[in-house]
CSV table of C-alpha atoms and ligand atoms in Angstrom, one decimal:
chain,number,residue,atom,x,y,z
A,1,MET,CA,29.5,-48.0,35.1
A,2,SER,CA,29.5,-45.7,38.2
A,3,THR,CA,26.5,-46.1,40.6
A,4,THR,CA,24.8,-43.5,42.7
A,5,THR,CA,23.8,-44.1,46.3
A,6,VAL,CA,21.5,-41.5,47.8
A,7,ILE,CA,21.0,-41.2,51.6
A,8,VAL,CA,18.1,-39.2,52.8
A,9,GLY,CA,18.7,-37.8,56.3
A,10,ALA,CA,22.1,-36.6,57.5
A,11,GLY,CA,21.8,-37.7,61.1
A,12,ILE,CA,23.9,-40.5,62.7
A,13,ALA,CA,22.3,-43.3,60.7
A,14,GLY,CA,22.8,-41.5,57.4
A,15,ALA,CA,26.3,-40.3,58.2
A,16,SER,CA,27.4,-43.8,59.4
A,17,ALA,CA,26.1,-45.3,56.2
A,18,ALA,CA,28.0,-42.8,54.0
A,19,LEU,CA,31.2,-43.4,55.9
A,20,ARG,CA,30.8,-47.2,55.8
A,21,LEU,CA,30.2,-47.1,52.1
A,22,ARG,CA,33.5,-45.4,51.6
A,23,SER,CA,35.4,-47.5,54.1
A,24,GLY,CA,33.9,-50.6,52.4
A,25,GLY,CA,35.3,-49.5,49.0
A,26,CYS,CA,32.2,-48.2,47.3
A,27,PRO,CA,33.5,-46.7,44.1
A,28,GLY,CA,30.4,-44.8,43.1
A,29,ARG,CA,28.7,-41.5,43.9
A,30,VAL,CA,27.5,-41.1,47.5
A,31,VAL,CA,25.1,-38.3,48.1
A,32,LEU,CA,24.1,-37.5,51.7
A,33,ILE,CA,21.1,-35.2,51.9
A,34,GLY,CA,19.9,-33.5,55.1
A,35,ASP,CA,17.3,-30.8,55.5
A,36,GLU,CA,19.0,-29.2,58.5
A,37,PRO,CA,21.4,-26.4,57.8
A,38,HIS,CA,24.2,-28.0,59.8
A,39,PRO,CA,26.7,-30.8,58.8
A,40,PRO,CA,25.9,-34.1,60.7
A,41,TYR,CA,26.1,-33.7,64.4
A,42,ARG,CA,25.6,-35.7,67.6
A,43,ARG,CA,22.2,-35.2,69.1
A,44,PRO,CA,22.8,-36.6,72.6
A,45,PRO,CA,24.7,-33.4,73.8
A,46,LEU,CA,21.6,-31.3,72.9
A,47,SER,CA,19.9,-32.0,76.2
A,48,LYS,CA,23.2,-32.1,78.2
A,49,ASP,CA,26.4,-30.1,77.6
A,50,LEU,CA,25.3,-28.1,74.6
A,51,LEU,CA,22.2,-26.9,76.4
A,52,SER,CA,24.2,-26.0,79.5
A,53,GLY,CA,26.8,-24.2,77.4
A,54,LYS,CA,29.7,-26.4,78.5
A,55,THR,CA,30.3,-27.8,75.0
A,56,PRO,CA,30.4,-25.5,71.9
A,57,GLU,CA,28.5,-26.4,68.8
A,58,GLU,CA,31.7,-27.2,66.8
A,59,ARG,CA,32.5,-29.9,69.3
A,60,ILE,CA,29.4,-32.0,68.5
A,61,ARG,CA,30.1,-32.5,64.8
A,62,ILE,CA,30.3,-36.2,63.8
A,63,ARG,CA,33.2,-35.3,61.5
A,64,PRO,CA,35.0,-32.0,60.7
A,65,GLN,CA,33.2,-30.1,57.9
A,66,GLU,CA,36.0,-30.9,55.4
A,67,ALA,CA,36.0,-34.7,56.1
A,68,TRP,CA,32.9,-35.3,54.0
A,69,SER,CA,34.4,-34.0,50.7
A,70,GLN,CA,37.7,-35.6,51.6
A,71,GLN,CA,35.9,-38.9,51.7
A,72,GLY,CA,34.2,-38.2,48.4
A,73,ILE,CA,30.8,-37.9,50.1
A,74,GLU,CA,28.6,-35.2,48.5
A,75,LEU,CA,27.0,-33.6,51.6
A,76,ARG,CA,24.0,-31.5,50.7
A,77,THR,CA,22.7,-29.7,53.8
A,78,GLY,CA,19.6,-27.5,53.9
A,79,THR,CA,18.1,-29.7,51.2
A,80,ARG,CA,14.8,-31.5,51.6
A,81,VAL,CA,13.8,-34.5,49.7
A,82,VAL,CA,10.1,-34.1,48.9
A,83,ALA,CA,9.2,-37.1,46.8
A,84,LEU,CA,10.3,-40.6,46.1
A,85,ASP,CA,9.6,-42.7,43.1
A,86,VAL,CA,10.7,-46.3,43.7
A,87,GLU,CA,9.7,-47.4,40.1
A,88,SER,CA,12.0,-45.0,38.3
A,89,ARG,CA,14.4,-44.9,41.2
A,90,LYS,CA,14.4,-41.1,41.7
A,91,VAL,CA,14.1,-38.7,44.5
A,92,GLU,CA,12.9,-35.1,44.0
A,93,LEU,CA,14.4,-32.2,46.0
A,94,ALA,CA,12.5,-29.2,47.3
A,95,ASP,CA,13.9,-27.0,44.4
A,96,GLY,CA,12.5,-29.5,41.8
A,97,GLU,CA,15.8,-31.2,41.1
A,98,GLN,CA,15.5,-34.9,40.3
A,99,LEU,CA,18.2,-37.2,41.5
A,100,ALA,CA,18.4,-40.8,40.2
A,101,TYR,CA,19.7,-43.5,42.5
A,102,ASP,CA,20.8,-47.1,42.2
A,103,GLN,CA,20.4,-47.7,45.9
A,104,LEU,CA,18.7,-45.5,48.5
A,105,LEU,CA,18.8,-45.3,52.3
A,106,LEU,CA,16.0,-43.7,54.2
A,107,ALA,CA,17.5,-42.4,57.4
A,108,THR,CA,14.9,-39.7,58.1
A,109,GLY,CA,14.8,-40.1,61.9
A,110,GLY,CA,11.9,-38.6,63.8
A,111,ARG,CA,10.5,-35.3,65.0
A,112,PRO,CA,9.1,-34.4,68.4
A,113,ARG,CA,5.5,-35.5,68.9
A,114,GLU,CA,3.3,-32.5,69.4
A,115,LEU,CA,0.8,-31.7,72.1
A,116,PRO,CA,-2.1,-30.1,70.1
A,117,GLN,CA,-2.9,-28.0,73.1
A,118,ALA,CA,0.6,-26.4,72.9
A,119,ARG,CA,0.5,-25.4,69.3
A,120,GLY,CA,1.3,-21.7,68.8
A,121,VAL,CA,1.7,-20.9,72.5
A,122,PRO,CA,4.7,-18.6,73.1
A,123,ASP,CA,7.6,-19.9,75.2
A,124,VAL,CA,6.7,-23.5,74.7
A,125,PHE,CA,9.5,-25.5,73.1
A,126,THR,CA,10.4,-29.0,71.8
A,127,LEU,CA,14.0,-30.3,71.5
A,128,ARG,CA,15.4,-32.2,68.6
A,129,THR,CA,17.8,-30.0,66.7
A,130,ILE,CA,20.7,-27.5,67.3
A,131,ASN,CA,18.3,-24.7,66.4
A,132,ASP,CA,15.9,-25.9,69.1
A,133,VAL,CA,18.7,-25.7,71.6
A,134,SER,CA,19.6,-22.2,70.7
A,135,ALA,CA,16.0,-21.1,71.3
A,136,LEU,CA,15.6,-23.0,74.6
A,137,ARG,CA,19.1,-22.1,76.0
A,138,ASP,CA,18.2,-18.3,75.8
A,139,LYS,CA,15.4,-19.0,78.2
A,140,LEU,CA,17.2,-21.0,80.8
A,141,ARG,CA,18.8,-18.6,83.3
A,142,PRO,CA,19.5,-18.9,87.0
A,143,GLY,CA,16.3,-18.2,88.8
A,144,SER,CA,14.0,-18.6,85.8
A,145,SER,CA,11.4,-21.4,85.8
A,146,LEU,CA,11.0,-24.4,83.5
A,147,LEU,CA,8.1,-26.8,83.3
A,148,VAL,CA,8.9,-30.1,81.5
A,149,VAL,CA,5.9,-32.1,80.1
A,150,GLY,CA,7.1,-35.7,79.9
A,151,ALA,CA,9.7,-37.4,82.1
A,152,GLY,CA,11.2,-39.6,79.4
A,153,LEU,CA,14.9,-39.6,78.5
A,154,ILE,CA,14.9,-36.1,76.9
A,155,GLY,CA,12.6,-34.5,79.4
A,156,ALA,CA,14.5,-35.9,82.4
A,157,GLU,CA,17.9,-34.9,81.0
A,158,VAL,CA,16.7,-31.3,80.3
A,159,ALA,CA,15.3,-31.1,83.8
A,160,ALA,CA,18.7,-32.2,85.2
A,161,THR,CA,20.5,-29.7,83.0
A,162,ALA,CA,18.2,-26.9,83.9
A,163,ARG,CA,18.7,-27.6,87.6
A,164,GLY,CA,22.4,-27.4,87.0
A,165,ILE,CA,21.9,-24.0,85.5
A,166,GLY,CA,20.0,-22.9,88.5
A,167,CYS,CA,16.4,-22.9,87.1
A,168,ALA,CA,13.4,-23.9,89.2
A,169,VAL,CA,12.1,-27.0,87.5
A,170,MET,CA,8.7,-28.7,87.5
A,171,MET,CA,8.2,-32.0,85.6
A,172,LEU,CA,4.8,-33.5,84.8
A,173,GLU,CA,4.4,-37.1,83.6
A,174,ALA,CA,1.3,-39.0,82.5
A,175,GLU,CA,2.7,-42.4,83.9
A,176,GLN,CA,3.5,-43.2,87.5
A,177,CYS,CA,7.3,-43.1,87.1
A,178,PRO,CA,9.9,-41.4,85.0
A,179,LEU,CA,11.8,-43.1,82.0
A,180,SER,CA,8.9,-45.5,81.7
A,181,ARG,CA,9.8,-46.5,78.1
A,182,LEU,CA,13.4,-47.3,79.2
A,183,LEU,CA,13.2,-48.8,82.7
A,184,PRO,CA,10.8,-51.0,84.6
A,185,PRO,CA,9.1,-49.3,87.5
A,186,GLN,CA,11.3,-50.6,90.4
A,187,LEU,CA,14.4,-49.1,88.7
A,188,ALA,CA,12.7,-46.0,87.3
A,189,GLU,CA,11.8,-45.2,91.0
A,190,VAL,CA,15.5,-44.5,91.5
A,191,TYR,CA,15.1,-41.5,89.1
A,192,THR,CA,12.1,-40.2,91.1
A,193,GLU,CA,14.4,-40.0,94.1
A,194,LEU,CA,17.3,-38.5,92.1
A,195,HIS,CA,15.2,-35.7,90.6
A,196,ARG,CA,13.3,-34.9,93.8
A,197,SER,CA,16.5,-34.8,95.8
A,198,ASN,CA,17.9,-32.4,93.2
A,199,GLY,CA,15.0,-30.1,93.7
A,200,VAL,CA,12.7,-31.0,90.8
A,201,ASP,CA,9.0,-30.6,91.6
A,202,LEU,CA,7.8,-33.9,90.0
A,203,HIS,CA,4.2,-35.0,89.5
A,204,TYR,CA,2.9,-38.3,88.1
A,205,GLY,CA,-0.4,-39.3,86.5
A,206,VAL,CA,-0.8,-35.8,85.0
A,207,GLN,CA,-2.7,-35.4,81.7
A,208,VAL,CA,-2.2,-31.9,80.4
A,209,ALA,CA,-5.4,-30.3,79.3
A,210,SER,CA,-4.3,-26.8,78.2
A,211,LEU,CA,-1.4,-24.4,77.9
A,212,GLU,CA,-1.9,-20.7,77.8
A,213,ARG,CA,0.4,-17.7,77.8
A,214,VAL,CA,-0.6,-15.3,80.7
A,215,ASP,CA,1.1,-12.3,82.2
A,216,LEU,CA,3.2,-14.3,84.6
A,217,GLY,CA,4.3,-17.0,82.2
A,218,VAL,CA,2.8,-20.1,80.7
A,219,LEU,CA,-0.1,-21.5,82.6
A,220,VAL,CA,-0.5,-25.3,82.4
A,221,THR,CA,-3.7,-26.9,83.5
A,222,ASP,CA,-4.3,-30.7,83.8
A,223,THR,CA,-7.6,-32.6,83.2
A,224,THR,CA,-8.4,-32.4,86.9
A,225,GLY,CA,-8.0,-28.7,87.1
A,226,ARG,CA,-4.6,-28.5,88.8
A,227,LYS,CA,-2.5,-25.6,87.6
A,228,TRP,CA,1.2,-24.8,87.3
A,229,ILE,CA,2.9,-21.7,85.9
A,230,ALA,CA,6.4,-21.4,84.5
A,231,ASP,CA,8.5,-18.9,82.4
A,232,THR,CA,9.2,-21.6,79.8
A,233,VAL,CA,7.7,-25.0,79.0
A,234,LEU,CA,9.4,-27.9,77.2
A,235,VAL,CA,7.1,-30.5,75.7
A,236,ALA,CA,9.0,-33.8,75.6
A,237,VAL,CA,6.4,-36.5,74.9
A,238,GLY,CA,8.3,-38.7,72.5
A,239,ILE,CA,8.9,-38.7,68.7
A,240,ALA,CA,7.0,-39.5,65.6
A,241,PRO,CA,9.1,-41.3,62.9
A,242,ASN,CA,9.5,-39.3,59.6
A,243,THR,CA,7.8,-41.9,57.4
A,244,GLU,CA,6.1,-39.5,54.9
A,245,LEU,CA,8.4,-40.2,51.9
A,246,ALA,CA,8.2,-44.0,52.5
A,247,GLU,CA,4.4,-43.8,52.8
A,248,GLN,CA,4.0,-41.7,49.7
A,249,ALA,CA,6.1,-44.2,47.8
A,250,GLY,CA,4.0,-47.1,49.0
A,251,LEU,CA,6.6,-48.8,51.3
A,252,GLU,CA,5.4,-51.0,54.1
A,253,ILE,CA,4.9,-49.2,57.4
A,254,ASP,CA,4.4,-51.0,60.7
A,255,ALA,CA,0.9,-50.2,61.8
A,256,GLU,CA,1.6,-50.4,65.5
A,257,LEU,CA,5.1,-49.0,65.9
A,258,GLY,CA,4.9,-46.6,63.0
A,259,GLY,CA,8.3,-47.1,61.4
A,260,ILE,CA,9.4,-48.3,57.9
A,261,VAL,CA,9.4,-52.1,57.9
A,262,VAL,CA,12.8,-53.6,57.0
A,263,ASP,CA,14.1,-57.1,57.0
A,264,GLU,CA,17.1,-58.4,58.8
A,265,TYR,CA,19.3,-56.8,56.1
A,266,LEU,CA,17.6,-53.4,56.7
A,267,GLN,CA,15.9,-53.6,53.2
A,268,THR,CA,12.5,-52.1,52.9
A,269,SER,CA,9.7,-53.6,50.8
A,270,ALA,CA,11.0,-51.7,47.7
A,271,PRO,CA,14.0,-53.1,45.7
A,272,GLY,CA,17.2,-51.1,46.3
A,273,VAL,CA,15.7,-49.1,49.2
A,274,PHE,CA,17.0,-49.5,52.7
A,275,ALA,CA,16.0,-47.8,56.0
A,276,ALA,CA,17.9,-47.3,59.3
A,277,GLY,CA,17.8,-45.5,62.6
A,278,ASP,CA,14.9,-44.1,64.5
A,279,VAL,CA,12.6,-44.4,61.4
A,280,ALA,CA,13.3,-48.1,60.8
A,281,CYS,CA,11.2,-51.0,62.3
A,282,ALA,CA,13.5,-54.0,62.2
A,283,PRO,CA,13.1,-57.7,63.2
A,284,ASN,CA,14.3,-58.6,66.6
A,285,LEU,CA,16.4,-61.7,65.8
A,286,HIS,CA,16.9,-62.5,69.5
A,287,LEU,CA,13.4,-62.4,70.9
A,288,GLY,CA,11.2,-62.3,67.8
A,289,GLY,CA,8.8,-59.6,66.7
A,290,ARG,CA,9.8,-56.2,65.5
A,291,HIS,CA,11.3,-53.2,67.2
A,292,ARG,CA,11.8,-49.6,66.4
A,293,VAL,CA,14.7,-48.3,68.6
A,294,GLU,CA,15.1,-44.6,69.2
A,295,HIS,CA,18.7,-44.5,70.4
A,296,TRP,CA,22.0,-43.3,69.2
A,297,THR,CA,24.0,-46.5,69.1
A,298,SER,CA,21.3,-48.5,67.3
A,299,ALA,CA,21.0,-45.7,64.7
A,300,GLN,CA,24.8,-45.7,64.1
A,301,GLU,CA,25.0,-49.5,63.9
A,302,GLN,CA,22.0,-49.8,61.6
A,303,GLY,CA,23.3,-47.1,59.3
A,304,ALA,CA,26.6,-48.9,58.9
A,305,ALA,CA,24.8,-52.3,58.5
A,306,ALA,CA,22.5,-50.9,55.8
A,307,ALA,CA,25.6,-49.7,53.9
A,308,ALA,CA,27.2,-53.1,54.3
A,309,GLY,CA,24.1,-54.6,52.7
A,310,MET,CA,24.4,-52.1,49.9
A,311,LEU,CA,27.9,-53.2,49.4
A,312,GLY,CA,26.6,-56.8,49.0
A,313,GLU,CA,27.7,-58.1,52.4
A,314,ARG,CA,24.7,-60.1,53.5
A,315,THR,CA,25.0,-60.1,57.3
A,316,SER,CA,21.9,-60.1,59.4
A,317,PHE,CA,21.5,-57.1,61.7
A,318,ASP,CA,21.3,-58.7,65.2
A,319,LYS,CA,22.8,-56.0,67.5
A,320,VAL,CA,21.3,-55.8,70.9
A,321,PRO,CA,20.0,-52.3,71.6
A,322,TRP,CA,22.2,-50.1,73.7
A,323,CYS,CA,21.6,-46.6,75.2
A,324,TRP,CA,22.7,-44.3,77.9
A,325,SER,CA,21.5,-41.2,79.7
A,326,ASP,CA,23.5,-38.7,81.8
A,327,GLN,CA,21.7,-36.9,84.6
A,328,TYR,CA,23.2,-35.2,87.6
A,329,GLY,CA,26.6,-36.6,86.9
A,330,LYS,CA,25.3,-40.2,86.9
A,331,SER,CA,25.4,-42.4,83.8
A,332,LEU,CA,22.7,-44.9,83.1
A,333,HIS,CA,23.3,-47.6,80.5
A,334,VAL,CA,20.7,-50.0,79.2
A,335,ALA,CA,21.3,-53.0,76.9
A,336,GLY,CA,18.5,-55.2,75.6
A,337,TRP,CA,14.8,-55.1,76.3
A,338,PRO,CA,13.9,-54.8,80.0
A,339,ALA,CA,10.3,-55.3,80.9
A,340,ALA,CA,8.3,-54.9,84.1
A,341,THR,CA,7.4,-58.6,84.1
A,342,ASP,CA,11.0,-59.9,83.9
A,343,GLN,CA,12.8,-61.5,86.7
A,344,VAL,CA,15.3,-58.9,88.0
A,345,SER,CA,18.5,-59.5,89.9
A,346,VAL,CA,20.4,-56.6,91.3
A,347,ARG,CA,24.0,-56.2,92.4
A,348,GLY,CA,25.0,-53.0,94.2
A,349,SER,CA,22.8,-50.4,95.8
A,350,LEU,CA,19.9,-48.5,94.3
A,351,GLU,CA,20.0,-46.0,97.2
A,352,ASP,CA,23.6,-45.2,96.4
A,353,TYR,CA,23.0,-44.9,92.7
A,354,GLU,CA,25.5,-47.6,91.9
A,355,PHE,CA,24.2,-50.9,90.7
A,356,THR,CA,23.9,-53.4,87.9
A,357,ALA,CA,20.5,-55.2,87.2
A,358,VAL,CA,20.0,-58.1,84.9
A,359,PHE,CA,16.7,-59.2,83.5
A,360,HIS,CA,15.6,-62.8,82.7
A,361,ARG,CA,12.5,-63.8,80.7
A,362,ASP,CA,11.8,-67.5,80.5
A,363,ASP,CA,15.3,-68.3,81.8
A,364,ARG,CA,16.8,-66.1,79.1
A,365,LEU,CA,19.0,-63.1,79.7
A,366,VAL,CA,17.2,-60.3,77.9
A,367,ALA,CA,18.5,-57.0,79.3
A,368,ALA,CA,20.9,-55.3,81.7
A,369,VAL,CA,20.7,-51.9,83.3
A,370,GLY,CA,23.6,-50.2,85.1
A,371,LEU,CA,24.0,-47.0,87.0
A,372,ASN,CA,27.6,-45.8,86.8
A,373,ARG,CA,28.5,-49.4,85.7
A,374,PRO,CA,29.1,-49.1,81.9
A,375,LYS,CA,31.6,-51.9,81.8
A,376,ASP,CA,29.1,-54.3,83.4
A,377,VAL,CA,26.4,-53.4,80.9
A,378,ARG,CA,28.8,-53.7,78.0
A,379,THR,CA,29.7,-57.3,79.1
A,380,ALA,CA,26.1,-58.2,79.7
A,381,ARG,CA,25.2,-56.9,76.2
A,382,LYS,CA,27.6,-59.5,74.7
A,383,LEU,CA,26.1,-62.2,76.9
A,384,ILE,CA,22.5,-61.3,75.8
A,385,ALA,CA,23.7,-61.8,72.2
A,386,GLU,CA,26.0,-64.8,72.5
A,387,GLN,CA,25.1,-66.7,75.7
A,388,PRO,CA,21.5,-65.8,76.7
A,389,HIS,CA,20.9,-68.9,78.8
A,390,VAL,CA,23.3,-67.8,81.6
A,391,THR,CA,21.8,-67.5,85.1
A,392,ALA,CA,22.0,-64.2,87.0
A,393,ASP,CA,24.8,-65.6,89.2
A,394,GLU,CA,26.8,-66.6,86.2
A,395,VAL,CA,26.4,-63.2,84.7
A,396,PHE,CA,27.5,-61.5,87.9
A,397,ALA,CA,30.5,-63.9,88.1
A,398,GLN,CA,31.5,-62.9,84.6
A,399,LEU,CA,31.3,-59.2,85.5
A,400,GLY,CA,34.0,-59.8,88.1
B,1,FAD,C1,18.0,-34.1,72.8
B,1,FAD,C2,18.3,-35.5,72.5
B,1,FAD,C3,19.1,-36.3,73.4
B,1,FAD,C4,19.4,-37.6,73.1
B,1,FAD,N1,20.2,-38.3,74.0
B,1,FAD,C5,20.4,-39.6,73.8
B,1,FAD,C6,21.3,-40.3,74.7
B,1,FAD,O1,21.7,-39.8,75.7
B,1,FAD,N2,21.5,-41.6,74.4
B,1,FAD,C7,21.0,-42.2,73.3
B,1,FAD,O2,21.2,-43.4,73.2
B,1,FAD,N3,20.2,-41.6,72.5
B,1,FAD,C8,19.9,-40.3,72.7
B,1,FAD,N4,19.1,-39.6,71.8
B,1,FAD,C9,18.5,-40.3,70.6
B,1,FAD,C10,19.5,-40.3,69.4
B,1,FAD,O3,20.0,-39.0,69.2
B,1,FAD,C11,18.7,-40.7,68.2
B,1,FAD,O4,18.3,-42.0,68.4
B,1,FAD,C12,19.5,-40.6,66.9
B,1,FAD,O5,19.9,-39.3,66.7
B,1,FAD,C13,18.7,-41.1,65.7
B,1,FAD,O6,19.5,-40.9,64.6
B,1,FAD,P1,18.8,-41.0,63.1
B,1,FAD,O7,20.0,-40.7,62.2
B,1,FAD,O8,18.0,-42.2,63.0
B,1,FAD,O9,17.8,-39.8,63.0
B,1,FAD,P2,17.9,-38.2,63.2
B,1,FAD,O10,19.0,-37.9,64.2
B,1,FAD,O11,16.5,-37.8,63.5
B,1,FAD,O12,18.4,-37.7,61.8
B,1,FAD,C14,17.5,-37.7,60.7
B,1,FAD,C15,17.8,-36.5,59.9
B,1,FAD,O13,17.1,-36.6,58.6
B,1,FAD,C16,16.5,-35.3,58.3
B,1,FAD,N5,15.4,-35.5,57.4
B,1,FAD,C17,14.1,-36.0,57.7
B,1,FAD,N6,13.4,-36.0,56.6
B,1,FAD,C18,14.2,-35.5,55.6
B,1,FAD,C19,13.9,-35.2,54.2
B,1,FAD,N7,12.7,-35.5,53.6
B,1,FAD,N8,14.9,-34.7,53.5
B,1,FAD,C20,16.1,-34.4,54.0
B,1,FAD,N9,16.4,-34.6,55.3
B,1,FAD,C21,15.4,-35.2,56.1
B,1,FAD,C22,16.1,-34.8,59.7
B,1,FAD,O14,15.8,-33.4,59.7
B,1,FAD,C23,17.3,-35.2,60.5
B,1,FAD,O15,18.3,-34.2,60.4
B,1,FAD,C24,18.8,-38.2,72.0
B,1,FAD,C25,18.0,-37.5,71.1
B,1,FAD,C26,17.8,-36.2,71.4
B,1,FAD,C27,16.9,-35.4,70.4
């Protein structure tokens, strides 16, 4: 009897799962459902070359449009799943259609966290989708001004892209350094220098109190009364995982991290239901505890791993997180879980934006960060997984 696998969310996690099901010989129906109007696409260029106009939209597709049907994957774009019943194994679509599944993957990703003060204010944007880029790109012209709230990965990348376009850029951050969720302060400081030397007016310790459209632009006021004005504002203060379907169906949600709890096989608390990508909160088999990673490679690897689980291959998901960021022509790579309290060893020069840093916690290699050193970080990623008790000298010796 033919089985049906339904995948909710046609981002990289969902798309990778669908492709892995087919390459793994799944004989049944595979239905990939996404609420965006576009076929699956790569999100990382949204803040980089798609925003700057250097890359056209067709170039960021994960596969050419026809590839999905050629693979026997039923891609349903512009379709929202509104309900999940794990007892009768059915999902309901926005138009009322009921779709029965044998196995289900929730790959619903996340959406930009909102600033309540910004709701409904004209010329204030967030960035998650192709449609968001279209709206924001129209506003970024040479000589126009942009204020970015939040100096995380997306805010910092948009600031760099906007400087490349020739905009005047201000960036406000609540913490005392940029990229604070990605890098410990001593390395994040490199990015303070990088942005300031590229002309970004950067302010730390800022809590935004209000945003208001006035004659000259959007007026942003912080809790101490400081004011900034810009033609356009981007709010980039993180994402909220899309857990509504899972919550409504009674699946376990991590109270602290907010994602759908999965086990090492990416299975949720409901039989036959898996979760992967930004929405999944998975066990960290290297360090213990649970993590919810919000990066491309993890979403891709988890989607494929969940599909492998659906195919009956019981392999624990133990991949070390990996992410990158491109700003001002410099590529940052991060593997593992760097923390401010780790022992850090650096090879290279922070001032010259060319270095590799490795992080030890209790004599265990837990992370590596490289600026313009992708090969080093790739090698270190392997060591974190396979040989974590190497010393910093031994790591650097292996990097060559
Ligand atoms: C601007 C930007 C730049 C980035 N740059 C980098 C980078 O340089 N490096 C890096 O490592 N990571 C980067 N990331 C992060 C990376 O893109 C994400 O981690 C990754 O896309 C997550 O994939 P996902 O499939 O889990 O979720 P998503 O990509 O969020 O996909 C989930 C999809 O499911 C849809 N969906 C949700 N609910 C439903 C429903 N009920 N019914 C139907 N569809 C639904 C959503 O609309 C969405 O299309 C970037 C992200 C953004 C936004």
